[in-house]
Short mmCIF file of C-alpha atoms in Angstrom, two decimals:
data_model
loop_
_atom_site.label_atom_id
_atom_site.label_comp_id
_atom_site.label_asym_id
_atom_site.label_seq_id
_atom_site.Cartn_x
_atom_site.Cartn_y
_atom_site.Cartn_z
CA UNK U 1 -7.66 -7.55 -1.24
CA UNK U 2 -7.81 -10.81 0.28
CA UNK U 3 -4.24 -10.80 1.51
CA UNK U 4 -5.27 -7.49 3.26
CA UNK U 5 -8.39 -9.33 4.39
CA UNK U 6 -6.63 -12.12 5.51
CA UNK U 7 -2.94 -12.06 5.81
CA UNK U 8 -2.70 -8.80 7.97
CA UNK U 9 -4.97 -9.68 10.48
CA UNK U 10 -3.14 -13.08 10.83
CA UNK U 11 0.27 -11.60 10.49
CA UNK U 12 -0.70 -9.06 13.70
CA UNK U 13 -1.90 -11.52 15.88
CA UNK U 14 1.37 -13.57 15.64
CA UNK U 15 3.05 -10.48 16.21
CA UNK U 16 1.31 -9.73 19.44
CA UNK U 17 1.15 -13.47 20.34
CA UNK U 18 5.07 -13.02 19.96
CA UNK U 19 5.95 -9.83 21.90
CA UNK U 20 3.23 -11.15 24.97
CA UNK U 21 5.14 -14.40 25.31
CA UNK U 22 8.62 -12.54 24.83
CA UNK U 23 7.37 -9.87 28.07
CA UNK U 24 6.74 -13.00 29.79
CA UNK U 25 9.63 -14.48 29.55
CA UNK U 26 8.84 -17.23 27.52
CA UNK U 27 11.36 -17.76 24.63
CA UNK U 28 10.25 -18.13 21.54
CA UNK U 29 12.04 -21.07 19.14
CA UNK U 30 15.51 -19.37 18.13
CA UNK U 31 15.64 -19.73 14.48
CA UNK U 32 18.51 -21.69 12.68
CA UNK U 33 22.01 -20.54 13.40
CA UNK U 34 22.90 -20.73 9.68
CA UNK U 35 22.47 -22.13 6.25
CA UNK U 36 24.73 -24.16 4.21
CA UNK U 37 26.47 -21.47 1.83
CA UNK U 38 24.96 -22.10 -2.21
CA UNK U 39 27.25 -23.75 -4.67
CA UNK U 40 28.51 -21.49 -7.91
CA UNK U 41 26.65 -24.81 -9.37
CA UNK U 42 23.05 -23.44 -7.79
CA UNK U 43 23.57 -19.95 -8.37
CA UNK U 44 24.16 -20.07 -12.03
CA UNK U 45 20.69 -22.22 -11.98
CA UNK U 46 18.72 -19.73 -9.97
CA UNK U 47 20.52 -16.85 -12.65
CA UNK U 48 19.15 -18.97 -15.47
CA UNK U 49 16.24 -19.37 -14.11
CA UNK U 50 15.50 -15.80 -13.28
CA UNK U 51 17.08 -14.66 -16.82
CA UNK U 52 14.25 -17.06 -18.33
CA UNK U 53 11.72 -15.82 -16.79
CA UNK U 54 12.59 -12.09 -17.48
CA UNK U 55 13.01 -12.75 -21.16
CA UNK U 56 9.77 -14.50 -20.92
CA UNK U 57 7.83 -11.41 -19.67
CA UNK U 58 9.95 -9.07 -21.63
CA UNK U 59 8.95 -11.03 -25.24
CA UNK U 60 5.32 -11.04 -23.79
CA UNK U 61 5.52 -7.10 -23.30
CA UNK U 62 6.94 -6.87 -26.60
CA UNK U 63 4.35 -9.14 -28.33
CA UNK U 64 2.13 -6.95 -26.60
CA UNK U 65 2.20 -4.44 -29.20
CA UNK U 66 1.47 -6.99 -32.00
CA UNK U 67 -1.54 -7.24 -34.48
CA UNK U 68 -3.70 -10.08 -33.55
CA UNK U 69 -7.36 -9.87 -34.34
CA UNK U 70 -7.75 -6.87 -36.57
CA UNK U 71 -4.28 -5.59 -37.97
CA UNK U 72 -5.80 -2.22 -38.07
CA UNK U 73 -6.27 -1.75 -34.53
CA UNK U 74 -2.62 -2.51 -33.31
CA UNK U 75 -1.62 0.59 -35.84
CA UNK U 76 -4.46 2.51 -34.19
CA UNK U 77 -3.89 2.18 -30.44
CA UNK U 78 -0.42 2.20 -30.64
CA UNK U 79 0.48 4.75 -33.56
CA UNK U 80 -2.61 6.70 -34.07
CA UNK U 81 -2.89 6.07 -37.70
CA UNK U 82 -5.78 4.02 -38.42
CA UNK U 83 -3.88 1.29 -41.42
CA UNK U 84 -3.08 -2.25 -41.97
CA UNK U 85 0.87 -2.63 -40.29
CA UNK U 86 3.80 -2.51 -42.81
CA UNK U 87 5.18 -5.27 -41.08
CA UNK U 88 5.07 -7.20 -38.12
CA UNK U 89 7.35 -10.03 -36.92
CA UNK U 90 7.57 -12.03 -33.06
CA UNK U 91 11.11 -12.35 -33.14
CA UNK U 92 13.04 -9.96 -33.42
CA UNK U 93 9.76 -8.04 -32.00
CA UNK U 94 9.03 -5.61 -34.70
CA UNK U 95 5.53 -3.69 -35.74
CA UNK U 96 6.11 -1.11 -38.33
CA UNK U 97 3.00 1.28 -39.08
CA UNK U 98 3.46 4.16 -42.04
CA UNK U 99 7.17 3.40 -41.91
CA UNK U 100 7.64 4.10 -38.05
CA UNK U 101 8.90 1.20 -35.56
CA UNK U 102 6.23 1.02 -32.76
CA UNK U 103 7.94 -1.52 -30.22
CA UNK U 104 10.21 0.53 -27.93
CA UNK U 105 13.64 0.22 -28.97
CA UNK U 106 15.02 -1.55 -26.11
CA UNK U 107 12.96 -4.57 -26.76
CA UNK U 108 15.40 -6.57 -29.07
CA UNK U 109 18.32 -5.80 -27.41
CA UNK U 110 17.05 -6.59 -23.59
CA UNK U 111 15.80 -10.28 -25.55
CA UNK U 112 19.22 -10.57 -26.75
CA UNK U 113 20.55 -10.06 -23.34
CA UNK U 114 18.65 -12.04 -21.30
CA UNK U 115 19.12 -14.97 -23.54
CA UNK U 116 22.41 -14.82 -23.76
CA UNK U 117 22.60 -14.98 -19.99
CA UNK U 118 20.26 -17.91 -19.52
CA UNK U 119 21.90 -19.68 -22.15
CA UNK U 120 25.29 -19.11 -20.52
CA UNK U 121 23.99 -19.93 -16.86
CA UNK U 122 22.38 -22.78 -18.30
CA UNK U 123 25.67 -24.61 -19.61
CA UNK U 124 27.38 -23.43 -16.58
CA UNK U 125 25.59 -24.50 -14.13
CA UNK U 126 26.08 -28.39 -14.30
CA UNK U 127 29.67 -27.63 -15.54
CA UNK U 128 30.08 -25.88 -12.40
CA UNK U 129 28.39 -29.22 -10.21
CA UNK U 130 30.33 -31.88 -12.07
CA UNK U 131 33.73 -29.90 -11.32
CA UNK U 132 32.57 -29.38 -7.71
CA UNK U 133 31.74 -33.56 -7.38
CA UNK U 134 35.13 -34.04 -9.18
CA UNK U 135 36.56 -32.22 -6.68
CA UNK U 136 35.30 -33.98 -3.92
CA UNK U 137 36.26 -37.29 -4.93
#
């Protein structure tokens, strides 16, 4: 609400700021030509990065379905069937209620993924930089 408040009021007025000065002739600031191009070294961080963060939110949307304060309840609201869960584990994500998995399938196997990817980008990215300042030596 408050960026609609706010931010779109603002974000209006520069634009008609812009186009008056623009039908007036008056340049505005021409932006940078262009950016130095990334290193392999700084996009295998940013892919780490992002793959952490996804796993992150993917093993909090998987704990999601997980018995915390009464067992019953996560059985309940999830399955229908008002008992104590079978089992339950955090990793690999697993709640099992009258012998039926609740947590989607795909859970376990996007965690594997995603780990496996910010594992990898995390070992390759300073490989990648110290081969890069070998190279420039």
């Amino acid at each position: 609400m408050m960026i609609l408040a706010i931010g779109l009021p603002a974000w209006a007025g520069i634009t008609y700021v812009g186009l008056v000065r623009a039908r007036r002739g008056d340049e505005l600031p021409q932006p940078r030509l262009s950016r130095p191009r990334r290193s392999p070294a700084k996009k295998a961080a940013w892919v780490a990065v992002l793959a952490y963060l996804a796993g992150g939110a993917l093993h909090l949307y998987g704990l999601s379905y997980m018995p915390f304060l009464q067992p019953e309840d996560a059985c309940w609201f999830n399955a229908g069937h008002m008992a104590v869960p079978d089992s339950s584990s955090a990793l690999p994500v697993s709640l099992v209620c009258a012998g039926e998995e609740i947590v989607p399938w795909w859970v376990n196997p996007g965690l594997l993924v995603l780990a496996v990817t910010a594992v990898g980008a995390t070992v390759t990215s300073p490989v990648l930089a110290v081969l890069a300042f070998r190279r420039r030596r």
